[in-house]
């Protein structure tokens, strides 16, 4: 008999049907009248199905009365409409088979609310809780709608490498990839240098910090492309918004300038948010009730509103005039901190803000230099509570300007010969951005810590599971 998912069993039009349900027990209540109620969950929805188990079943005493939270069972029964409040249907069991007991004396997830900190040490069991099940389903919906957004607009999905020899965002935060024996590293020049010729790739390599440079190659052949994959940064920021391994979506568009890039970013975020609201209604109601009672209102507000667009220079003026005492003082030329980003989106505008035209010195080498000679066509999208959720730019398409900027940032143009070739042969204006998947899920769900919206977080001193 085919297994029926609990989400289907809860539909009233299935009343009268015989079903086979499998799942994990959330609670069992026994009545003196000679039956028990089992609340069963299989992860297909946050809702449990209530199963009525009568004591006349042959294994009632020997097995049913020993099941508790965490036990796995298979039930054959009939869907009946329920007299109980708050549910439309329940299942009357005709047989129940225990697949695996979970000893309640040692099972780590007890019925009472357990802290997120504790659950982080239980990443192998936390998806069985309401919150982490809901996060997994919302994360899945966001990934699905990201692909749908780009696919429906003709963007080609390109897989960029995870191991690379180039740096996209500026050195100092990359994970080295090597097969050299760390206890016995081969050296050159009397020991002052590592002999990377002997390493696996014959040169230093690292885990990618962004798929952008390779995505540009494909954009300059296929026009509109996107990458979507894991990226790695060894920044030692132990914050609630940084991971060492996170997922990034990076569209790249040829024949596009900064304005087209901003338009795409705004439409993209609104589309994802509205898809989550329509397709994850039950889970989103849970987040609104239990995690952050503003998420539904915020997302709906964003879908119907226009993002604010303003320059870095204007933003710095607003911040200086704000009278707020920031931990990091603001002046033209400094990189904005998350306290500044949050001030602009939470206090000044109360909605998403796209900041553009940052000083060239604080942005990556590939961003297009503006006519003023001191700013670049950069854009950061800021949202309340999170700060920066998207970083992007129009790319420098002029060969000489790009070479000059590379040298100014201490990069050797020879290492990027292929990137420069794209400007040498049929260069075109192009632009793109990167959206942090986990920050997006944090924003949508209201979860306070980024480590709780990725199944297996990687952060400083933490790589269990
Ligand atoms: O602003 P970033 O560094 O931009 C890039 O990497 C560009 N190459 C993207 C592009 O233009 N194709 O990163 C993009 C986004 C950030 O806005 C943020 O949402 C997320 O990636 N992000 C992180 N998320 C979690 N943990 C970290 N350590 C992150 N660093 C960046
Ligand atoms: Mg950035």
Coordinates of C-alpha atoms and ligand atoms in Angstrom, one line a residue:
X1 CA 0.0 0.0 0.0
X2 CA 1.3 3.4 -1.0
X3 CA 2.4 5.6 1.9
X4 CA 0.2 8.7 2.4
X5 CA 1.9 11.8 3.5
X6 CA 0.4 13.4 6.6
X7 CA -0.2 16.7 4.7
X8 CA -2.6 14.7 2.5
X9 CA -4.1 12.8 5.3
X10 CA -5.2 16.1 6.9
X11 CA -7.3 17.0 3.9
X12 CA -11.0 16.6 4.7
X13 CA -11.9 15.3 1.3
X14 CA -9.9 12.2 2.1
X15 CA -12.4 11.2 4.9
X16 CA -13.3 7.6 4.6
X17 CA -10.1 6.5 2.9
X18 CA -7.8 3.8 4.2
X19 CA -4.3 5.0 4.4
X20 CA -0.8 3.9 5.4
X21 CA 1.0 6.6 7.4
X22 CA 4.6 6.6 8.6
X23 CA 6.3 9.1 10.9
X24 CA 7.7 10.0 14.3
X25 CA 5.6 10.2 17.4
X26 CA 5.4 13.7 18.9
X27 CA 3.2 12.8 21.9
X28 CA 1.1 10.0 23.2
X29 CA -1.8 10.5 25.5
X30 CA -3.6 7.5 27.1
X31 CA -7.2 7.6 28.1
X32 CA -8.7 5.5 30.9
X33 CA -11.5 4.6 28.6
X34 CA -9.1 2.1 26.8
X35 CA -7.5 3.9 24.0
X36 CA -4.5 6.3 23.2
X37 CA -4.0 9.3 21.0
X38 CA -0.7 9.5 19.1
X39 CA 0.3 12.8 17.5
X40 CA 2.3 11.8 14.4
X41 CA 4.5 13.9 12.2
X42 CA 6.4 13.0 9.0
X43 CA 7.8 16.4 8.1
X44 CA 5.5 16.9 5.1
X45 CA 3.8 19.7 7.2
X46 CA 4.2 21.3 10.5
X47 CA 0.9 19.9 11.5
X48 CA 0.6 16.5 13.2
X49 CA -2.1 14.0 12.5
X50 CA -3.9 12.6 15.5
X51 CA -4.1 8.9 15.5
X52 CA -6.7 7.0 17.6
X53 CA -5.3 3.7 18.8
X54 CA -7.7 1.4 20.6
X55 CA -6.5 -1.0 23.3
X56 CA -8.1 -3.9 21.4
X57 CA -5.1 -3.9 19.0
X58 CA -2.9 -7.0 19.7
X59 CA 0.3 -5.0 20.4
X60 CA -1.3 -2.3 22.5
X61 CA 0.1 -3.3 25.9
X62 CA 3.4 -4.7 24.6
X63 CA 4.3 -1.9 22.1
X64 CA 2.0 1.0 21.8
X65 CA 2.2 1.9 25.5
X66 CA 6.0 2.0 25.1
X67 CA 6.1 4.5 22.3
X68 CA 6.9 8.1 23.1
X69 CA 8.4 11.2 21.5
X70 CA 10.9 10.2 18.8
X71 CA 9.6 6.6 18.2
X72 CA 8.9 5.8 14.6
X73 CA 5.8 4.0 13.6
X74 CA 3.8 2.7 10.6
X75 CA 0.0 2.9 10.9
X76 CA -2.7 1.5 8.7
X77 CA -6.0 3.1 9.4
X78 CA -9.0 5.1 8.1
X79 CA -9.4 8.8 7.9
X80 CA -12.4 10.0 9.9
X81 CA -13.7 13.5 10.6
X82 CA -12.7 14.6 14.0
X83 CA -14.9 15.7 16.8
X84 CA -11.9 17.5 18.5
X85 CA -11.4 21.2 18.3
X86 CA -8.7 22.6 15.9
X87 CA -8.5 19.7 13.5
X88 CA -10.8 18.5 10.8
X89 CA -9.8 14.9 10.5
X90 CA -8.0 12.2 12.4
X91 CA -7.0 8.6 11.7
X92 CA -8.4 5.6 13.4
X93 CA -5.7 2.9 13.5
X94 CA -6.4 -0.6 12.4
X95 CA -2.9 -1.7 12.9
X96 CA 0.3 -0.1 14.2
X97 CA 3.8 -1.3 13.8
X98 CA 6.7 0.2 15.7
X99 CA 9.7 0.7 13.4
X100 CA 12.0 2.0 16.1
X101 CA 11.7 2.9 19.7
X102 CA 13.3 6.0 21.2
X103 CA 14.0 5.7 24.9
X104 CA 12.4 8.7 26.5
X105 CA 14.9 8.7 29.3
X106 CA 17.7 9.6 26.9
X107 CA 16.1 11.1 23.8
X108 CA 17.5 14.6 23.6
X109 CA 14.4 16.4 22.3
X110 CA 11.8 16.6 24.9
X111 CA 8.4 18.0 24.5
X112 CA 9.1 21.3 26.2
X113 CA 10.6 24.1 24.1
X114 CA 14.4 23.5 23.8
X115 CA 16.7 26.4 23.2
X116 CA 18.2 27.0 19.7
X117 CA 21.7 27.0 21.2
X118 CA 21.2 23.5 22.6
X119 CA 19.6 22.4 19.3
X120 CA 22.7 23.6 17.4
X121 CA 24.6 20.8 19.2
X122 CA 21.9 18.4 18.0
X123 CA 22.0 19.1 14.2
X124 CA 21.2 15.5 13.6
X125 CA 17.9 15.6 15.4
X126 CA 16.8 19.3 15.2
X127 CA 15.0 18.9 11.8
X128 CA 12.5 16.8 13.8
X129 CA 11.3 19.9 15.7
X130 CA 8.6 22.3 14.5
X131 CA 10.9 25.2 13.9
X132 CA 13.7 23.4 12.0
X133 CA 11.2 21.4 9.9
X134 CA 9.6 24.7 8.9
X135 CA 12.9 26.3 8.1
X136 CA 13.8 23.3 5.9
X137 CA 10.6 23.7 4.0
X138 CA 10.9 27.4 3.6
X139 CA 14.5 27.1 2.5
X140 CA 13.4 24.6 -0.1
X141 CA 10.7 26.9 -1.4
X142 CA 13.1 29.8 -1.6
X143 CA 15.6 27.7 -3.6
X144 CA 12.8 26.5 -5.9
X145 CA 11.5 30.0 -6.5
X146 CA 15.0 31.3 -7.2
X147 CA 15.5 28.8 -10.0
X148 CA 12.0 29.5 -11.3
X149 CA 12.6 33.2 -11.3
X150 CA 15.7 32.9 -13.5
X151 CA 14.5 30.0 -15.6
X152 CA 11.3 31.8 -16.5
X153 CA 13.3 34.8 -17.7
X154 CA 15.6 32.8 -19.9
X155 CA 18.7 32.9 -17.6
X156 CA 21.1 30.0 -18.1
X157 CA 22.1 28.1 -14.9
X158 CA 25.9 27.8 -14.9
X159 CA 27.9 25.7 -12.5
X160 CA 31.1 27.6 -11.4
X161 CA 34.0 25.8 -9.7
X162 CA 34.3 25.4 -6.0
X163 CA 38.1 25.0 -6.1
X164 CA 39.7 28.1 -7.8
X165 CA 43.1 29.8 -8.1
X166 CA 41.6 33.3 -8.3
X167 CA 40.3 35.6 -5.6
X168 CA 37.1 37.6 -6.3
X169 CA 36.5 39.7 -3.3
X170 CA 39.9 40.6 -1.9
X171 CA 42.5 38.4 -0.2
X172 CA 42.6 37.5 3.5
X173 CA 39.5 35.4 3.8
X174 CA 40.1 32.3 1.7
X175 CA 40.4 28.7 2.7
X176 CA 43.4 27.1 1.2
X177 CA 42.9 23.8 -0.7
X178 CA 46.0 21.6 -0.6
X179 CA 47.2 18.0 -0.5
X180 CA 50.6 18.9 0.9
X181 CA 51.7 17.3 4.1
X182 CA 51.2 20.1 6.6
X183 CA 53.8 18.6 8.9
X184 CA 56.4 18.5 6.2
X185 CA 55.7 21.3 3.6
X186 CA 58.1 21.3 0.7
X187 CA 60.0 24.6 0.6
X188 CA 62.0 26.7 -1.8
X189 CA 64.6 29.5 -1.4
X190 CA 66.1 28.1 1.8
X191 CA 62.7 27.6 3.4
X192 CA 61.2 31.0 2.9
X193 CA 58.6 29.9 0.3
X194 CA 56.3 27.0 -0.1
X195 CA 56.9 24.9 -3.3
X196 CA 53.4 24.8 -4.7
X197 CA 54.7 23.0 -7.8
X198 CA 54.5 19.9 -5.6
X199 CA 50.9 20.6 -4.6
X200 CA 48.0 18.8 -6.3
X201 CA 47.2 21.6 -8.8
X202 CA 50.8 22.7 -9.1
X203 CA 49.8 26.1 -7.7
X204 CA 48.1 27.6 -4.7
X205 CA 44.3 27.1 -4.8
X206 CA 41.4 27.9 -2.5
X207 CA 37.7 27.4 -2.0
X208 CA 35.7 29.9 -4.0
X209 CA 34.4 33.1 -2.3
X210 CA 32.1 33.8 -5.2
X211 CA 31.3 32.4 -8.6
X212 CA 31.1 35.8 -10.2
X213 CA 34.3 35.9 -12.2
X214 CA 33.5 32.6 -13.9
X215 CA 29.8 33.7 -14.3
X216 CA 31.1 36.7 -16.2
X217 CA 32.7 34.4 -18.7
X218 CA 29.4 32.8 -19.5
X219 CA 27.4 36.1 -19.5
X220 CA 29.8 37.4 -22.1
X221 CA 28.7 34.4 -24.3
X222 CA 25.1 33.6 -23.3
X223 CA 24.0 37.1 -22.2
X224 CA 22.0 36.2 -19.1
X225 CA 23.2 33.5 -16.7
X226 CA 23.2 32.7 -13.0
X227 CA 25.2 30.5 -10.6
X228 CA 23.8 29.1 -7.3
X229 CA 26.1 27.3 -5.1
X230 CA 28.1 27.1 -1.9
X231 CA 30.8 29.8 -1.2
X232 CA 33.4 29.9 1.5
X233 CA 34.9 32.7 3.6
X234 CA 37.3 32.4 6.4
X235 CA 36.4 35.7 7.9
X236 CA 36.7 35.4 11.6
X237 CA 33.4 37.2 12.3
X238 CA 31.5 35.4 15.0
X239 CA 28.3 37.2 14.2
X240 CA 24.7 36.2 13.8
X241 CA 24.9 37.0 10.1
X242 CA 28.2 35.4 9.0
X243 CA 28.9 31.8 8.1
X244 CA 32.1 30.3 6.8
X245 CA 30.2 28.3 4.3
X246 CA 27.1 29.8 2.8
X247 CA 25.1 29.7 -0.4
X248 CA 25.0 32.5 -2.9
X249 CA 22.8 33.1 -6.0
X250 CA 24.7 35.2 -8.6
X251 CA 23.0 36.4 -11.7
X252 CA 25.2 38.1 -14.3
X253 CA 23.8 40.1 -17.3
X254 CA 25.5 41.3 -20.4
X255 CA 24.3 44.5 -22.1
X256 CA 23.1 45.7 -18.7
X257 CA 24.0 48.7 -16.5
X258 CA 23.6 49.5 -12.8
X259 CA 20.0 50.5 -13.2
X260 CA 19.0 47.3 -14.9
X261 CA 20.8 45.5 -12.2
X262 CA 18.9 47.3 -9.5
X263 CA 15.6 46.6 -11.3
X264 CA 16.4 42.9 -11.4
X265 CA 17.4 42.7 -7.8
X266 CA 14.2 44.5 -6.6
X267 CA 11.9 42.3 -8.8
X268 CA 13.8 39.2 -7.7
X269 CA 13.4 39.8 -4.0
X270 CA 9.7 40.7 -4.3
X271 CA 9.0 37.6 -6.3
X272 CA 10.8 35.3 -3.8
X273 CA 8.9 36.9 -0.9
X274 CA 5.5 36.6 -2.6
X275 CA 6.2 32.9 -3.6
X276 CA 7.1 32.1 0.0
X277 CA 3.9 33.8 1.3
X278 CA 1.7 31.9 -1.1
X279 CA 3.4 28.5 -1.0
X280 CA 4.5 28.3 2.7
X281 CA 1.4 29.7 4.3
X282 CA 1.3 27.4 7.2
X283 CA 5.0 27.6 8.1
X284 CA 5.0 31.3 7.7
X285 CA 2.1 31.7 10.1
X286 CA 4.1 29.6 12.6
X287 CA 7.1 32.0 12.2
X288 CA 4.9 35.0 12.6
X289 CA 3.3 33.5 15.8
X290 CA 6.3 32.0 17.4
X291 CA 9.5 33.7 16.2
X292 CA 8.8 37.2 15.0
X293 CA 5.4 38.7 14.9
X294 CA 6.3 41.2 12.2
X295 CA 7.5 38.9 9.4
X296 CA 4.2 38.5 7.5
X297 CA 3.4 42.3 7.6
X298 CA 7.0 43.1 6.6
X299 CA 7.1 40.8 3.6
X300 CA 3.6 41.9 2.4
X301 CA 4.7 45.5 2.8
X302 CA 7.8 45.0 0.7
X303 CA 6.0 43.2 -2.1
X304 CA 3.7 46.3 -2.6
X305 CA 6.3 49.0 -2.0
X306 CA 9.2 50.5 -4.0
X307 CA 12.7 50.2 -2.7
X308 CA 14.5 53.4 -1.8
X309 CA 17.5 54.1 -4.1
X310 CA 20.2 56.5 -2.9
X311 CA 23.9 57.0 -3.2
X312 CA 26.5 56.2 -0.6
X313 CA 27.3 59.9 -0.4
X314 CA 23.6 60.8 0.4
X315 CA 23.5 57.9 3.0
X316 CA 26.6 59.2 4.7
X317 CA 25.1 62.7 4.9
X318 CA 21.9 61.2 6.5
X319 CA 23.9 59.2 9.0
X320 CA 26.1 62.2 9.9
X321 CA 23.0 64.4 10.4
X322 CA 21.1 61.7 12.4
X323 CA 22.5 62.7 15.7
X324 CA 22.8 59.0 16.5
X325 CA 25.9 57.9 18.4
X326 CA 27.3 55.0 16.4
X327 CA 30.0 52.6 17.6
X328 CA 31.9 53.3 14.4
X329 CA 31.8 57.0 13.4
X330 CA 30.8 57.7 9.8
X331 CA 32.6 59.9 7.3
X332 CA 32.9 59.8 3.5
X333 CA 35.2 57.0 2.5
X334 CA 34.6 54.5 5.4
X335 CA 32.9 51.2 4.8
X336 CA 29.4 51.2 6.3
X337 CA 28.9 48.9 9.3
X338 CA 25.8 46.9 9.9
X339 CA 24.7 49.5 12.5
X340 CA 24.6 52.1 9.8
X341 CA 22.9 49.9 7.3
X342 CA 20.2 49.0 9.8
X343 CA 19.7 52.6 10.8
X344 CA 19.0 53.6 7.2
X345 CA 16.6 50.8 6.5
X346 CA 14.9 50.5 10.0
X347 CA 14.8 54.1 11.2
X348 CA 15.2 56.4 8.2
X349 CA 13.2 54.7 5.5
X350 CA 11.5 51.6 7.2
X351 CA 11.9 49.6 4.0
X352 CA 14.6 48.1 1.7
X353 CA 17.2 50.5 0.5
X354 CA 19.5 50.2 -2.4
X355 CA 22.7 52.1 -1.8
X356 CA 24.8 52.9 -4.9
X357 CA 28.1 54.6 -6.0
X358 CA 30.4 53.6 -3.2
X359 CA 34.0 55.0 -2.9
X360 CA 36.2 52.9 -5.2
X361 CA 38.8 52.3 -2.4
X362 CA 36.4 50.2 -0.3
X363 CA 35.0 48.0 -3.1
X364 CA 36.4 45.2 -5.2
X365 CA 38.6 45.6 -8.2
X366 CA 36.0 44.5 -10.8
X367 CA 33.5 47.3 -10.1
X368 CA 33.0 49.9 -12.8
X369 CA 34.8 53.2 -12.1
X370 CA 32.5 56.2 -12.5
X371 CA 33.3 59.5 -14.3
X372 CA 34.0 61.2 -11.0
X373 CA 37.1 58.9 -10.7
X374 CA 36.4 58.2 -7.0
X375 CA 33.3 56.1 -6.9
X376 CA 32.3 52.8 -8.5
X377 CA 28.9 51.6 -9.9
X378 CA 28.3 49.4 -6.9
X379 CA 25.0 48.5 -5.2
X380 CA 24.1 47.0 -1.9
X381 CA 20.6 46.1 -1.0
X382 CA 19.8 46.6 2.7
X383 CA 16.9 45.2 4.6
X384 CA 15.6 45.8 8.1
X385 CA 17.2 43.5 10.9
X386 CA 19.7 42.0 8.5
X387 CA 21.5 44.9 6.8
X388 CA 23.2 43.9 3.6
X389 CA 21.4 41.0 1.8
X390 CA 22.6 41.7 -1.7
X391 CA 26.0 43.0 -3.0
X392 CA 26.5 43.7 -6.7
X393 CA 27.8 46.1 -9.3
X394 CA 28.2 47.0 -12.9
X395 CA 31.5 45.5 -14.0
X396 CA 34.5 47.4 -15.4
X397 CA 34.4 46.6 -19.1
X398 CA 37.3 48.9 -20.1
X399 CA 40.6 47.0 -20.3
X400 CA 43.0 49.8 -19.2
X401 CA 40.8 51.0 -16.4
X402 CA 40.5 47.5 -15.1
X403 CA 44.3 46.9 -15.2
X404 CA 44.9 50.1 -13.3
X405 CA 42.4 49.3 -10.6
X406 CA 43.8 45.8 -10.2
X407 CA 47.3 47.2 -9.7
X408 CA 46.0 49.8 -7.3
X409 CA 44.5 46.9 -5.2
X410 CA 47.8 44.9 -5.2
X411 CA 46.6 42.3 -7.7
X412 CA 48.8 41.0 -10.5
X413 CA 46.9 41.4 -13.8
X414 CA 48.8 38.4 -15.2
X415 CA 47.0 36.1 -12.8
X416 CA 43.7 37.3 -14.3
X417 CA 44.7 37.0 -18.0
X418 CA 41.5 35.3 -18.9
X419 CA 39.4 37.8 -17.1
X420 CA 41.2 40.6 -19.0
X421 CA 40.7 38.7 -22.3
X422 CA 37.0 39.2 -21.9
X423 CA 37.7 42.9 -22.1
X424 CA 40.2 42.5 -25.0
X425 CA 37.8 40.5 -27.2
X426 CA 34.3 41.9 -27.7
X427 CA 33.8 43.6 -24.3
X428 CA 30.3 44.8 -23.4
X429 CA 28.7 46.6 -20.5
X430 CA 27.6 44.0 -17.9
X431 CA 26.4 43.8 -14.4
X432 CA 25.3 41.3 -11.7
X433 CA 24.8 40.7 -8.0
X434 CA 25.0 38.1 -5.3
X435 CA 22.2 37.3 -2.9
X436 CA 23.1 35.5 0.3
X437 CA 20.7 32.6 0.6
X438 CA 20.9 32.3 4.4
X439 CA 20.4 36.0 5.1
X440 CA 17.4 35.8 2.9
X441 CA 16.0 32.9 4.9
X442 CA 16.8 34.7 8.1
X443 CA 14.9 37.8 6.9
X444 CA 11.9 35.7 5.7
X445 CA 11.5 33.6 8.9
X446 CA 12.7 36.2 11.5
X447 CA 15.2 33.7 12.8
X448 CA 17.8 35.6 14.8
X449 CA 20.9 33.5 14.1
X450 CA 22.2 32.5 10.7
X451 CA 23.4 29.2 12.1
X452 CA 19.8 28.1 12.5
X453 CA 18.8 28.6 8.8
X454 CA 21.4 26.3 7.2
X455 CA 21.2 22.6 8.0
X456 CA 24.9 22.2 9.0
X457 CA 26.4 25.5 9.9
X458 CA 30.2 26.1 9.5
X459 CA 31.6 28.9 11.6
X460 CA 34.8 29.6 13.5
X461 CA 35.6 26.5 15.8
X462 CA 32.5 24.8 14.6
X463 CA 32.3 22.1 12.0
X464 CA 30.5 19.1 13.7
X465 CA 28.2 16.9 11.6
Ligands
LIG1 O1 28.7 41.4 -1.2 P1 29.4 40.1 -1.5 O2 30.7 39.9 -0.9 O3 29.4 40.1 -3.1 C1 30.0 39.2 -3.9 O4 30.6 38.2 -3.5 C2 29.9 39.5 -5.3 N1 31.0 38.7 -6.0 C3 28.5 39.1 -5.8 C4 28.3 39.4 -7.2 O5 28.3 40.6 -7.6 N2 28.1 38.4 -8.1 O6 28.4 38.9 -1.1 C5 27.1 38.8 -1.6 C6 26.1 38.5 -0.5 C7 26.1 39.5 0.7 O7 25.3 40.6 0.4 C8 25.5 38.6 1.8 O8 24.1 38.5 1.7 C9 26.1 37.3 1.5 O9 26.5 37.3 0.2 N3 27.3 37.0 2.4 C10 27.3 36.2 3.4 N4 26.3 35.4 4.0 C11 26.7 34.7 5.0 N5 27.9 34.6 5.6 C12 28.9 35.4 5.1 N6 30.1 35.3 5.6 C13 28.6 36.2 3.9 N7 29.4 37.0 3.2 C14 28.5 37.5 2.2
LIG2 MG1 29.1 43.0 0.1

